[in-house]
Coordinates of C-alpha atoms in Angstrom, one line a residue:
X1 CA 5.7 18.9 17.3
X2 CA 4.1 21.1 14.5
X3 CA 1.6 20.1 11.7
X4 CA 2.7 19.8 8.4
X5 CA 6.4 20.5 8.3
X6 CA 6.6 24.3 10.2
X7 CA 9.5 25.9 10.5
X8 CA 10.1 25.0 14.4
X9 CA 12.7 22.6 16.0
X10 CA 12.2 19.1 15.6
X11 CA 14.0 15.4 16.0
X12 CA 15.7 13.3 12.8
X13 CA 14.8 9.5 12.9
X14 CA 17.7 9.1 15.0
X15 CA 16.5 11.5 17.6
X16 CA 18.2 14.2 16.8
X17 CA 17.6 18.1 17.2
X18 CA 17.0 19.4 14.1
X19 CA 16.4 23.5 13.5
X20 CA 15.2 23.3 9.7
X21 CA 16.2 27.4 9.1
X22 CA 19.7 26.3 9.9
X23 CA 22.6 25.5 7.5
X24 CA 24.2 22.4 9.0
X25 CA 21.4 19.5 10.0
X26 CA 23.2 17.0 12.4
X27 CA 21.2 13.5 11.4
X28 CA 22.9 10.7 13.7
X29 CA 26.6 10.5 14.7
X30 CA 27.6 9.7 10.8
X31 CA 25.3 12.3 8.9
X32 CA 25.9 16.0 8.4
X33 CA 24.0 18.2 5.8
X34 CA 25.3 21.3 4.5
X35 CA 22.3 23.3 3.3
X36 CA 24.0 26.8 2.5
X37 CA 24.2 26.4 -1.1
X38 CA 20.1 26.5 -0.9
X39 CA 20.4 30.5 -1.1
X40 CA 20.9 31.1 -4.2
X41 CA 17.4 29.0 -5.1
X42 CA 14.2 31.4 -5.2
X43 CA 12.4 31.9 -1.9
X44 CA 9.3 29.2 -1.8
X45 CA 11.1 26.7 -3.6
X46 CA 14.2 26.8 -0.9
X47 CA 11.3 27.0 1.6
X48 CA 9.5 23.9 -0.3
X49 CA 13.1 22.2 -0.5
X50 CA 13.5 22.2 3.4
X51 CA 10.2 21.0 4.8
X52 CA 10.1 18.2 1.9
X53 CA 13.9 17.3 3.5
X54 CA 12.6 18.4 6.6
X55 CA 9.8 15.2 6.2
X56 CA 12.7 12.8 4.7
X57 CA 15.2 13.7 8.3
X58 CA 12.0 12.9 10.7
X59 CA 10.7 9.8 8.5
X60 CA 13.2 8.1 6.8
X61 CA 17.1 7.2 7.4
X62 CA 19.9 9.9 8.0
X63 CA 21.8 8.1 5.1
X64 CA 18.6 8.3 2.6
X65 CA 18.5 12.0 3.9
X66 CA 21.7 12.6 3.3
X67 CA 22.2 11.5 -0.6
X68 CA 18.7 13.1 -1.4
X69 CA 20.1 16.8 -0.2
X70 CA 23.4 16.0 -2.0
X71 CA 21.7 14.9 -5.3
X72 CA 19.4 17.9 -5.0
X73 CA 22.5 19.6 -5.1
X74 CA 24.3 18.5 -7.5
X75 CA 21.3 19.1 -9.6
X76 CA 21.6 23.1 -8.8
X77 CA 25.3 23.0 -9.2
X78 CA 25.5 21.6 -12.6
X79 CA 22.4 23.0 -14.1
X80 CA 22.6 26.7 -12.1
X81 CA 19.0 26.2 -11.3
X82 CA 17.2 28.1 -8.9
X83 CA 14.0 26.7 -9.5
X84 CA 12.7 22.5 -10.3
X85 CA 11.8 23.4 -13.6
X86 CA 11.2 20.8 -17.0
X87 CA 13.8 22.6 -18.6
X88 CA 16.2 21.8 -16.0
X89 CA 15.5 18.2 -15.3
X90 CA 15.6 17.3 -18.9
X91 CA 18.8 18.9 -19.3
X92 CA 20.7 17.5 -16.8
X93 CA 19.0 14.4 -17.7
X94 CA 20.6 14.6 -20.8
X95 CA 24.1 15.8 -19.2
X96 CA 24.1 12.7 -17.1
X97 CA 26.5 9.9 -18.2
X98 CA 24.7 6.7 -18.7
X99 CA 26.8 5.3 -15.5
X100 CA 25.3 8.1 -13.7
X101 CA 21.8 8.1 -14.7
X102 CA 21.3 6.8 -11.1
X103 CA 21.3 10.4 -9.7
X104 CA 18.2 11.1 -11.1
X105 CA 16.9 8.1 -10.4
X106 CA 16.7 9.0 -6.4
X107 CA 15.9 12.3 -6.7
X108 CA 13.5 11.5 -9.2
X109 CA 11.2 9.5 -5.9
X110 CA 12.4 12.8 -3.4
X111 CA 11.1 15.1 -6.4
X112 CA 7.8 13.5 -6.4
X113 CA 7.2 13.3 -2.3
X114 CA 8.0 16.6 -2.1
X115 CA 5.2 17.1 -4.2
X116 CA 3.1 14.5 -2.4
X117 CA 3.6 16.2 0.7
X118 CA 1.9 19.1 -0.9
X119 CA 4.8 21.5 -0.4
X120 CA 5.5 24.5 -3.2
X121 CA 8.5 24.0 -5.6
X122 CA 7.5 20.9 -7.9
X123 CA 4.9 22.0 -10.7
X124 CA 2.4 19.1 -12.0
X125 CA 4.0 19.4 -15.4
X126 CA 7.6 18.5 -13.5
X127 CA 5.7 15.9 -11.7
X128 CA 4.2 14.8 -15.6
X129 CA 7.5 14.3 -16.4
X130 CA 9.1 12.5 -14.0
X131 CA 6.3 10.0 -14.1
X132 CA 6.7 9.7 -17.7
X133 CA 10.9 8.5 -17.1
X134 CA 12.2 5.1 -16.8
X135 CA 15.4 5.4 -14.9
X136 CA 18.1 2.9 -15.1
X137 CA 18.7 2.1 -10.8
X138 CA 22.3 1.5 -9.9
X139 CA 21.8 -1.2 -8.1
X140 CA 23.0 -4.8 -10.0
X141 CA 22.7 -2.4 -13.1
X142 CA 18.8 -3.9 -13.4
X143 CA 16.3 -0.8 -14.6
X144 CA 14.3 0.0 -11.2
X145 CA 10.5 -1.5 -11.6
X146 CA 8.8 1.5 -13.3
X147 CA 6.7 1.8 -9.7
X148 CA 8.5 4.5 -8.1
X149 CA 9.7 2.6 -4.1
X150 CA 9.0 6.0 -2.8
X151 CA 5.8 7.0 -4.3
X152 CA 4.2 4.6 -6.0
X153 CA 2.5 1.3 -5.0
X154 CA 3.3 -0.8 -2.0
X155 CA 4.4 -4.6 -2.8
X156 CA 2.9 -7.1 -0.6
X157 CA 6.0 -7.8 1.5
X158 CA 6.0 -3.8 2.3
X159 CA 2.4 -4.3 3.1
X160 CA 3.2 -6.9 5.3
X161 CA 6.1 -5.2 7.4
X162 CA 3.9 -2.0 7.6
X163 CA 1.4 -4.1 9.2
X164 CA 3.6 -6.2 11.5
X165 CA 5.3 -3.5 12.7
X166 CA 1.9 -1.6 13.3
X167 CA 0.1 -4.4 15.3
X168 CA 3.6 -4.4 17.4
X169 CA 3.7 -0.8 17.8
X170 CA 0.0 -0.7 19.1
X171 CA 0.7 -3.1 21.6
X172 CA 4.1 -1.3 23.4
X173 CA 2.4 1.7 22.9
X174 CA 4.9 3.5 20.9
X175 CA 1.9 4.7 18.6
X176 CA -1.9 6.0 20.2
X177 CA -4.5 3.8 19.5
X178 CA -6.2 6.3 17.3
X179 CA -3.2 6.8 14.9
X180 CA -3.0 2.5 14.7
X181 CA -6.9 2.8 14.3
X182 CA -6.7 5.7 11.1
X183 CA -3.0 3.8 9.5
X184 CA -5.1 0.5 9.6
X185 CA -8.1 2.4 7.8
X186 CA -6.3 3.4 4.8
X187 CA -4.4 0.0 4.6
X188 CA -7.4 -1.9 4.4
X189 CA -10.3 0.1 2.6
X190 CA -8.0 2.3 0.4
X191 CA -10.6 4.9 1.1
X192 CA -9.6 8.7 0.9
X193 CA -8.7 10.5 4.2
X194 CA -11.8 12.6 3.8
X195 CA -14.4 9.8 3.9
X196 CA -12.5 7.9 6.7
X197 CA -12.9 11.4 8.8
X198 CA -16.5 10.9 7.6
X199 CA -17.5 7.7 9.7
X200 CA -19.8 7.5 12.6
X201 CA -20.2 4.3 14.6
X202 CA -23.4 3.6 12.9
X203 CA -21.6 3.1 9.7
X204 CA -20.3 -0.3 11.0
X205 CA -22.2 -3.4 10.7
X206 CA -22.0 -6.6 11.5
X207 CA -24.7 -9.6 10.5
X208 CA -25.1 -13.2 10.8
X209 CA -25.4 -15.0 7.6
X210 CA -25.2 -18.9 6.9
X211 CA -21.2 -19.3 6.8
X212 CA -21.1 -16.9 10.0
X213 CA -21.0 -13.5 11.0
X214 CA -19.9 -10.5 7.9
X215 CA -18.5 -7.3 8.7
X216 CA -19.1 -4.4 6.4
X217 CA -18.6 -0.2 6.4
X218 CA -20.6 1.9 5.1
X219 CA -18.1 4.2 3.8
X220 CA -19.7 7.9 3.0
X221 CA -19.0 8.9 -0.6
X222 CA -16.5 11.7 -1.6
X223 CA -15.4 14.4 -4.2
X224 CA -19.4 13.6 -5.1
X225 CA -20.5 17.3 -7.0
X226 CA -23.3 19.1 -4.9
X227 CA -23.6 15.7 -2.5
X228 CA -24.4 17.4 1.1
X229 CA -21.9 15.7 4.1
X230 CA -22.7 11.7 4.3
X231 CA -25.3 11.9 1.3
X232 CA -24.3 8.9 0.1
X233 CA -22.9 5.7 0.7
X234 CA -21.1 2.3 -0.8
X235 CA -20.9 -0.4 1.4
X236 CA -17.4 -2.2 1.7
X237 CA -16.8 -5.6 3.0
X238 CA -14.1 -5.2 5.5
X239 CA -12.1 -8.4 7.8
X240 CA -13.4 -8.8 11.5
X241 CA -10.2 -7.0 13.0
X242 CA -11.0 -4.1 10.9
X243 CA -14.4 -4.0 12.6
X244 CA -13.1 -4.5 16.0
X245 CA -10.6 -1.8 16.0
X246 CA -12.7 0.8 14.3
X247 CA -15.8 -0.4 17.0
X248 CA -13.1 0.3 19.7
X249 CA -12.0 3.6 18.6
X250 CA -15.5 4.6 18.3
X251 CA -16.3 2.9 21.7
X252 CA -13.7 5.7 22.5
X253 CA -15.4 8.5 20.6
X254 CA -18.7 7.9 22.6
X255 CA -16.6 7.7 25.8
X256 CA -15.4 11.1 25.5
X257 CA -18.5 12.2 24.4
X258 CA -20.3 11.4 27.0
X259 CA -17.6 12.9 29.6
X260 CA -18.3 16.0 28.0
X261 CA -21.8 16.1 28.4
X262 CA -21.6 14.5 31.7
X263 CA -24.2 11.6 31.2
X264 CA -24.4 8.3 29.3
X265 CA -26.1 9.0 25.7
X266 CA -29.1 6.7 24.3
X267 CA -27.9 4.1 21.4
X268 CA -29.1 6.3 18.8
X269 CA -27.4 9.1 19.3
X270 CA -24.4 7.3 20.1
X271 CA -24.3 5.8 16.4
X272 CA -24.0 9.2 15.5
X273 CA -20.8 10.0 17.4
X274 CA -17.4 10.1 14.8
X275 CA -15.1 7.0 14.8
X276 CA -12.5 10.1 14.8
X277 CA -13.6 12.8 17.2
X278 CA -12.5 16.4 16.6
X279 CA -11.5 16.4 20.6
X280 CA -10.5 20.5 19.9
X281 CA -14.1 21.1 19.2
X282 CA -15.5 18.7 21.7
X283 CA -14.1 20.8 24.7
X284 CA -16.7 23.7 23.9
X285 CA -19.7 21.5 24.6
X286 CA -21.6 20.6 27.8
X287 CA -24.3 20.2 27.2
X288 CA -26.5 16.6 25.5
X289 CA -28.6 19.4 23.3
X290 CA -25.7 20.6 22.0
X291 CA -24.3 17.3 20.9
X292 CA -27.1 16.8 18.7
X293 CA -27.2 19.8 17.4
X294 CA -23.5 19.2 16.3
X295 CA -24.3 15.8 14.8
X296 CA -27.5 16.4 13.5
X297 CA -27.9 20.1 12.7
X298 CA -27.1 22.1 10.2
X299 CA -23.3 21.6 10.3
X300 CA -22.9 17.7 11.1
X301 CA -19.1 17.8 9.9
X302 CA -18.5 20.0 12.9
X303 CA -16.8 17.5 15.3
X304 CA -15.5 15.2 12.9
X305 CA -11.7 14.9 12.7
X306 CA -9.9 17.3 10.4
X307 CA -8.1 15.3 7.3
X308 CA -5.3 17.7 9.0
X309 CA -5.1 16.0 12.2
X310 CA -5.7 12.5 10.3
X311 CA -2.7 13.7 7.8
X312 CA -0.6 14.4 11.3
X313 CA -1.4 10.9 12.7
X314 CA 0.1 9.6 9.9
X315 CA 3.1 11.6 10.1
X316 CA 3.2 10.4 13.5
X317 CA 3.4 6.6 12.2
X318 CA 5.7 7.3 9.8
X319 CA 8.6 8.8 12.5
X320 CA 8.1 5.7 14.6
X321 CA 7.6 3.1 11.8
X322 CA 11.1 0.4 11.4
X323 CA 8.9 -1.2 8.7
X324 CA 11.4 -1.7 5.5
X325 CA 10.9 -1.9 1.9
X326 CA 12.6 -4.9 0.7
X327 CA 13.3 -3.3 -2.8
X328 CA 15.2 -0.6 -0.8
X329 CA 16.1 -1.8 2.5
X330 CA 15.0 1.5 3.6
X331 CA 11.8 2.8 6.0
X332 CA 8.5 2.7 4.1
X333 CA 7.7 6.2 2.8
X334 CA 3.9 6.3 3.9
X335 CA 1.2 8.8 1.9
X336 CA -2.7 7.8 1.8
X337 CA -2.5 7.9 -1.4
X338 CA 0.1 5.3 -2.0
X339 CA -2.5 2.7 -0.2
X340 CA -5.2 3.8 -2.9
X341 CA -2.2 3.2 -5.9
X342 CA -1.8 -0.1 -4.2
X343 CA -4.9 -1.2 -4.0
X344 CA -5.3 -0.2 -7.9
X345 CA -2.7 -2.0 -9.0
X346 CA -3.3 -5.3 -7.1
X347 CA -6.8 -4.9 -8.9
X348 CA -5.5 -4.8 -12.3
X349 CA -2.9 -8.1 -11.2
X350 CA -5.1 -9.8 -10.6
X351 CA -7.3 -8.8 -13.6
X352 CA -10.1 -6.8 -12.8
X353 CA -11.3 -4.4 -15.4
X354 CA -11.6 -0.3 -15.2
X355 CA -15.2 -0.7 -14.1
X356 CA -15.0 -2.8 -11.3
X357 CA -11.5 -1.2 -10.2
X358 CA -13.4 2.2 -10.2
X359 CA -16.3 1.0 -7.9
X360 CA -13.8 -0.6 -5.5
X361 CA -11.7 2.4 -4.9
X362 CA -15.0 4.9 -4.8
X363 CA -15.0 6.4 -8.2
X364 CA -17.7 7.5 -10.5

């Protein structure tokens, strides 16, 4: 396993090897791609090309693999591209029978993942423009919802099977309790990777009011100019399993912790330990002043999680997940920021104005 889509052997969703510099990519027992024609495309965009694809083979279905490459290609063959550039796009858009328009509809959701995944080759102003096109879908001849199935916002049913199949997966242990712990995060609080990294066990908080016990976060503030680390805060009420799971990852947190210092830590101190512990960095101390100076010193970010390592438990999720989209029948593409796009748009449903959308999902 590599982070972020490295050029190194890895397995399709069907558990196949898969060499990503290689020409043929052997999906399952029905699914071959031919990749050679990718030569004649400039360097970082044939690079960009294959780890996107690269993502698709682990994450997705050998047949939804399989028609992306092929579209991408017939895009190079009929435009002569070597790059994904505006000029391109708009005119084989315009080269496209309206029967056929279809093609661009799927690449259109490949085009922006591959961007989503933060791999080179897709510009913002290509991105602009795809998010500006409403693409007639081939299926029943009905225009696609103008919410992109691959990148844009979750529906409620897709919500629902993510979460099914996560609360199964958790239990036969096909996915580690911290991956469950982080996918369940970003479901439920919409909150960017960077603050979830961001919480300490103190954060969570639990008090008896009249109608029973509340459960709340308070989630550390992001993107924030000159705020220091965890200068500021917005509380979020969150559901009890929520709390429970994030108090048991953290009860896991302190656990390590404390094996690496080799005694049991006061309650104070133990508020201060990460709900997602940077292990890595944990292995260099021994010591209970150390600790502190970690979490309390002049670098207190130190043995919080990376958004790197969070960003790799998610990829993680997403090569076991069986959860399917019911607008696609195919797996549920899964990016933290689709969970913040879906929490915006079930906002603005249900009616909520820009102001109160804005505070809910942590902007200024």
């Amino acid at each position: 396993d590599t982070e972020g889509g490295d050029f190194s052997t890895t397995v399709s969703k069907d558990g196949y090897p898969l060499n990503p510099s290689d020409d043929y990519w052997r999906l399952n027992k029905d699914a071959l791609i031919s990749l050679g024609a990718t030569s004649r495309l400039i360097s970082t965009t044939n690079r960009g090309f294959r780890q996107a694809l690269q993502r698709y083979a682990e994450e997705m279905s050998a047949m939804h693999t399989y028609n992306m490459a092929e579209r991408f290609k017939r895009f190079m063959r009929d435009t002569g591209a070597s790059q994904v550039t505006v000029v391109d796009l708009i005119n084989w858009r315009a080269s496209l029978g309206q029967d056929e328009q279809w093609q661009l509809g799927g690449l259109k959701g490949f085009l922006l993942a591959w961007h989503d995944y933060g791999f080179e080759g897709v510009s913002e102003e290509v991105v602009d423009l795809l998010q500006g096109w409403r693409i007639q879908g081939n299926e029943k001849g009905a225009a696609v919802a103008s919410s992109c199935p691959e990148t844009g916002p979750l529906t409620d049913l897709e919500m629902a099977a993510l979460l099914d199949w996560a609360n199964m997966a958790v239990a036969k242990r096909d996915i580690a309790f911290a991956d469950y712990t982080y996918l369940l995060a970003l479901m439920m609080t919409a909150r960017r990777p960077v603050q979830i990294a961001a919480l300490r066990g103190r954060d969570l908080v639990c008090e008896a009011g009249r109608g029973g016990l509340t459960y709340s976060l308070s989630i550390p503030r992001a993107k924030q100019r000159g705020q220091r680390f965890r200068g500021a805060f917005r509380t979020l009420s969150i559901i009890e399993d929520l709390y429970l799971v994030l108090k048991e990852q953290h009860r896991q947190s302190v656990a390590a912790a404390s094996g690496a210092i080799g005694q049991v830590m006061a309650p104070e101190l133990a508020g201060e330990v990460p709900i997602f512990l940077n292990r890595k960095r944990l292995k260099n101390v021994g010591h209970i002043d150390e600790l502190e100076n970690l979490l309390l010193g002049s670098t207190p970010d130190r043995l919080h999680a990376t958004t790197g390592t969070l960003a790799y438990a998610l990829q993680r999720c997403a090569r076991r997940s069986t959860a399917r989209s019911e607008r696609t029948g195919e797996f549920i593409r899964l990016a933290a920021t689709r969970f913040r796009h879906t929490r915006g748009t079930k906002l603005r449903r249900e009616g909520f104005g820009a102001f109160i959308i804005a505070e809910l999902l942590d902007h200024s």
